[in-house]
Amino acid sequence: MGSVSPSLRDALAQISEYEMVSSHLSALLLSYPPSFIFVHDPDNSRLTSSVIASALHFLALQHDTHLNIAYACLSAVACFSPRIFYDSALNSLAGWTPDWDNGALNWSASADGGRYNENFDAFVHGVQAIHARATAAPAKVDGTGKGKEKAIPAKQATFRMVLVIDRAERLRDTLPELLVPLTRLAEMTNLDITTIFVSENQWQDIRPPLRACPEPYYIDVPYLSKQATLDVLEASFPQAPPPVSSSSAADPDAYHPVLKRLYAYFLATIYSTCGPFTHDPAELAYIATACWPGFVQPVLDAQRRQLHGAQTDHGDADVDEYPRKTNHLGDALTPPSEDVRLRLIRLFTPSLTAALEALYPRLTHAAHWARTHAPPPDLLTLHPAQAPQALSAHTATLALAAQANAGGGLEALPRMAKFVLVAAFLASTNPARSDVRMFGRGPDERAKRRRRKVGTPRKPKPGTTGTAVKIPQRLLGPTTFPLDRLIAILGVLLEENDADVRPAVSQYTLPGEYTEMEISRVALYANIVELTSMRLLVRTSPADRLDGTPMYKCGIGYELAGKVARELGIVLNDLMYEPL
């Protein structure tokens, strides 16, 4: 289930739309709940699931003498196989957390570690074992009568289990065999257990044919209005300033309580910009977290400058500089004026659209965006006509600096892995028919490397211009290639660019013998597997397919490939079939 920040989850529980769902569900679970409940949220099922999980957690903490509740909240996206679903549900219902120190074992009722994930029948036995363990109670001894004392079972509270499944519409595609049994779980286990489906689709779109599932108890979540969304985002403003870290791009005074009113205007601007594309409070909060430090920084700089000038007049401070992040304003911070607020909105509104395009599809993360879009110092001291150009120039400078420093983490790769990446890029860019021409070692092949066929142009067909444009392969994207072709190109690259720097070995006397040994090592295939796990190489053939050569596709572009090639001393442009 997707994680939602605690402050946002608490704010969601306070608004009327989600408070109605929480109170309705709590009233059902505390009385006589139906065995199957369907919660329909057409807007955002993740937020509804988080509110339901919070309500269940609150009910589970109430040690009622008449009712004990155990619950499990699962995501149909994460539980994509039956065994993962069974283990996750049983661990949550039993309150068991797998520990790596103990072998990450799943919950088991027996000491021998019996499994309950083989099939649905075993899962039913596991649920029954959890119920039997929870309801087992020591017997009281009755000594009021004559003779031997009699053992009287103590009166136990009702043990109720709740199974919540978010994104339930995915069960129809990934686990169709579990859809009907889960809706009838109370009948199959003969226990007090309630199954709750949370979905963005209607039950009519998920329901199996032939009326195999019982009719659920429906709970519909209303749409969040604009004002309700803004109230949720405003309520998520931290009550206390977050702890300051060395890697954080936010100013320690950025979340001062005095700035809460400015934060509300800022959220309204974000909603008006991003609302036509998404009105998910979690996504809007993520974008606000990335943009708020840069938005409020000019206000903090101006007030530090004003405070520094006042202290300088009294001879209490250094005249040269006032640090941005180390000089805390504290109680000296005052809310900005209306003119400053309007000026900030005019300055930063164009960047909100760029933030939406980069942060909503997660092309970058919030911390990186905040660092690369920090405003220049003392932005408010500039003339209003010069401030937008200064902000754009400073942002472009930070972006270029970040791009120069960022190498995608490739500098930490082993030397052999870098050769594999360059070979994969060439295999994905060059057509297979050009390998002999581009990588041949003989004089005839090298002479034909730059030769192109020149023939008589064909006569265009009637009705056409005859000017067909061929799109370069680098613009069409990487193509797939077999593993043996990758190994062959790698051998050529190693022989031409690594033979002079490798240590001399006496047993390899023939030309190319050392390279043949290098490309046949197990470590090379381990590097390919590691690059595949890092998504620098993409395997396109099924992993469980044993017949046939594995097929791959390069996952890096020309810029990163050129940077890695320069580190290895490879002239990448000379080895490309269509050079830039």
Coordinates of N, CA and C in Angstrom, one line a residue, residues 36 54 186 227 272 283 291 568 579:
F36 N -18.6 -8.9 3.8 CA -17.9 -8.3 2.7 C -18.4 -6.9 2.5
S54 N -5.7 3.7 9.4 CA -5.6 4.5 10.6 C -6.8 4.3 11.5
A186 N -15.4 -15.4 5.2 CA -16.1 -15.7 6.4 C -16.8 -17.0 6.4
Q227 N -11.8 23.3 -1.8 CA -11.6 23.8 -0.5 C -11.2 22.7 0.5
S272 N -4.3 25.9 -8.4 CA -4.8 26.5 -9.6 C -3.9 26.1 -10.8
E283 N 0.0 14.0 -4.1 CA 0.8 14.6 -5.2 C 1.0 16.1 -5.0
C291 N 8.7 22.8 -3.9 CA 8.8 24.2 -4.3 C 8.7 25.2 -3.2
L568 N 37.1 5.7 -20.7 CA 37.8 4.5 -21.1 C 38.7 4.8 -22.3
P579 N 27.1 8.6 -37.1 CA 27.7 9.5 -36.1 C 27.0 10.8 -36.1

